[in-house]
Coordinates of C-alpha atoms in Angstrom, one line a residue:
M175 CA 121.4 141.7 121.5
K176 CA 117.8 140.6 122.3
T177 CA 116.7 144.3 121.6
K178 CA 118.1 144.3 118.0
L179 CA 116.7 140.8 117.3
A180 CA 113.4 141.9 118.5
M181 CA 113.5 145.0 116.5
I182 CA 114.6 143.2 113.1
L183 CA 111.6 140.6 113.4
V184 CA 109.0 143.6 114.0
F185 CA 110.2 145.4 111.2
S186 CA 110.4 142.3 108.9
C187 CA 107.0 141.5 109.6
L188 CA 105.8 145.0 108.9
F189 CA 107.6 145.0 105.8
S190 CA 106.2 141.7 104.6
V191 CA 102.7 143.1 105.1
F192 CA 103.3 146.1 102.9
I193 CA 104.9 144.2 100.3
N194 CA 102.6 141.4 99.9
P195 CA 99.6 142.4 97.9
G196 CA 97.8 139.1 98.7
M197 CA 97.7 140.3 102.2
R198 CA 95.9 143.7 101.8
A199 CA 92.4 143.7 102.9
E200 CA 91.2 145.9 100.2
E201 CA 92.2 143.5 97.3
S202 CA 89.3 140.8 97.5
I203 CA 86.1 140.1 95.9
N204 CA 83.1 141.9 97.1
A205 CA 80.6 139.1 97.1
A206 CA 77.6 141.7 97.5
D207 CA 78.0 143.6 94.3
C208 CA 80.4 140.9 92.7
S209 CA 83.2 143.4 92.2
F210 CA 87.0 143.4 92.8
N211 CA 88.4 146.8 94.0
G212 CA 85.6 148.2 92.2
Y213 CA 85.7 146.8 89.1
P214 CA 82.5 144.4 88.3
L215 CA 83.3 140.7 87.7
Y216 CA 80.4 140.7 85.2
G217 CA 79.3 142.4 82.1
K218 CA 81.2 143.4 78.9
I219 CA 84.7 142.5 79.1
Q220 CA 87.6 143.5 76.7
L221 CA 90.6 141.4 76.7
V222 CA 93.9 143.4 76.5
D223 CA 97.4 143.2 76.5
S224 CA 98.1 146.5 78.2
F225 CA 96.5 148.7 80.7
P226 CA 94.1 146.1 82.2
D227 CA 91.6 146.8 85.2
L228 CA 92.2 143.6 86.5
T229 CA 94.5 140.7 85.8
V230 CA 93.1 137.2 85.5
Q231 CA 94.3 133.5 85.4
V232 CA 92.5 130.9 83.8
V233 CA 92.5 127.6 86.2
N234 CA 90.8 124.4 86.5
A235 CA 90.4 124.0 90.1
F236 CA 89.8 126.3 93.1
P237 CA 88.8 129.3 91.3
N238 CA 87.7 132.8 93.2
L239 CA 84.9 133.1 90.3
K240 CA 83.2 130.6 87.5
V241 CA 82.8 132.4 84.6
Q242 CA 80.1 131.9 81.9
L243 CA 80.5 133.3 78.5
V244 CA 77.3 134.8 77.1
E245 CA 76.4 136.5 73.8
S246 CA 73.9 139.2 75.4
F247 CA 72.6 140.2 78.9
P248 CA 75.5 139.5 81.0
N249 CA 73.8 141.0 84.1
Q250 CA 74.3 138.4 86.9
C251 CA 77.8 137.6 88.8
G252 CA 80.5 135.9 86.6
Q253 CA 78.7 136.1 83.3
W254 CA 80.9 137.9 80.5
Q255 CA 80.1 139.2 77.2
I256 CA 83.5 139.6 75.2
V257 CA 83.5 142.9 73.3
T258 CA 86.1 145.0 71.6
S259 CA 84.8 148.4 72.6
F260 CA 83.0 150.3 75.5
P261 CA 83.8 147.4 78.1
D262 CA 82.7 147.6 81.9
T263 CA 86.2 146.1 82.8
K264 CA 89.3 145.5 80.9
I265 CA 91.1 142.1 81.5
K266 CA 94.5 140.7 80.8
I267 CA 94.9 136.8 81.1
V268 CA 98.0 136.0 82.8
E269 CA 99.9 132.9 83.8
S270 CA 101.0 134.1 87.3
F271 CA 100.3 136.4 90.1
P272 CA 96.6 137.3 89.1
D273 CA 94.1 139.4 90.9
V274 CA 91.3 136.7 90.4
K275 CA 91.5 133.4 89.3
I276 CA 88.6 132.2 86.8
Q277 CA 87.4 128.9 85.7
Y278 CA 85.0 129.0 82.6
V279 CA 81.8 127.1 83.0
D280 CA 78.5 126.3 80.9
S281 CA 76.2 126.8 83.6
F282 CA 75.9 128.3 87.2
P283 CA 78.7 131.3 87.1
G284 CA 79.4 133.2 90.1
L285 CA 81.1 132.9 93.2
P286 CA 82.0 129.3 94.4

């Protein structure tokens, strides 16, 4: 009986690691090049409804990234220029289960 219980516990732990995407090590912001899974978190951003590179949730507190909207030269971490064609990254705004949580700021964009 104890052996069955131990096996169930081990399998449930392994199962939760593979199912919960928040626990995967490869899904995190790379501070060295300001990217998420290889997609830059700065540059020309296109807002899309389908087939996004990343999903983003806009929050008022505790963001993963502070975003400043700019008209040109979005070359620093967190600077976004919204475009309709030829984007660096395609973003979909969601209400839950985002890849990255952002907060819009007027100055000092980047990682908090």
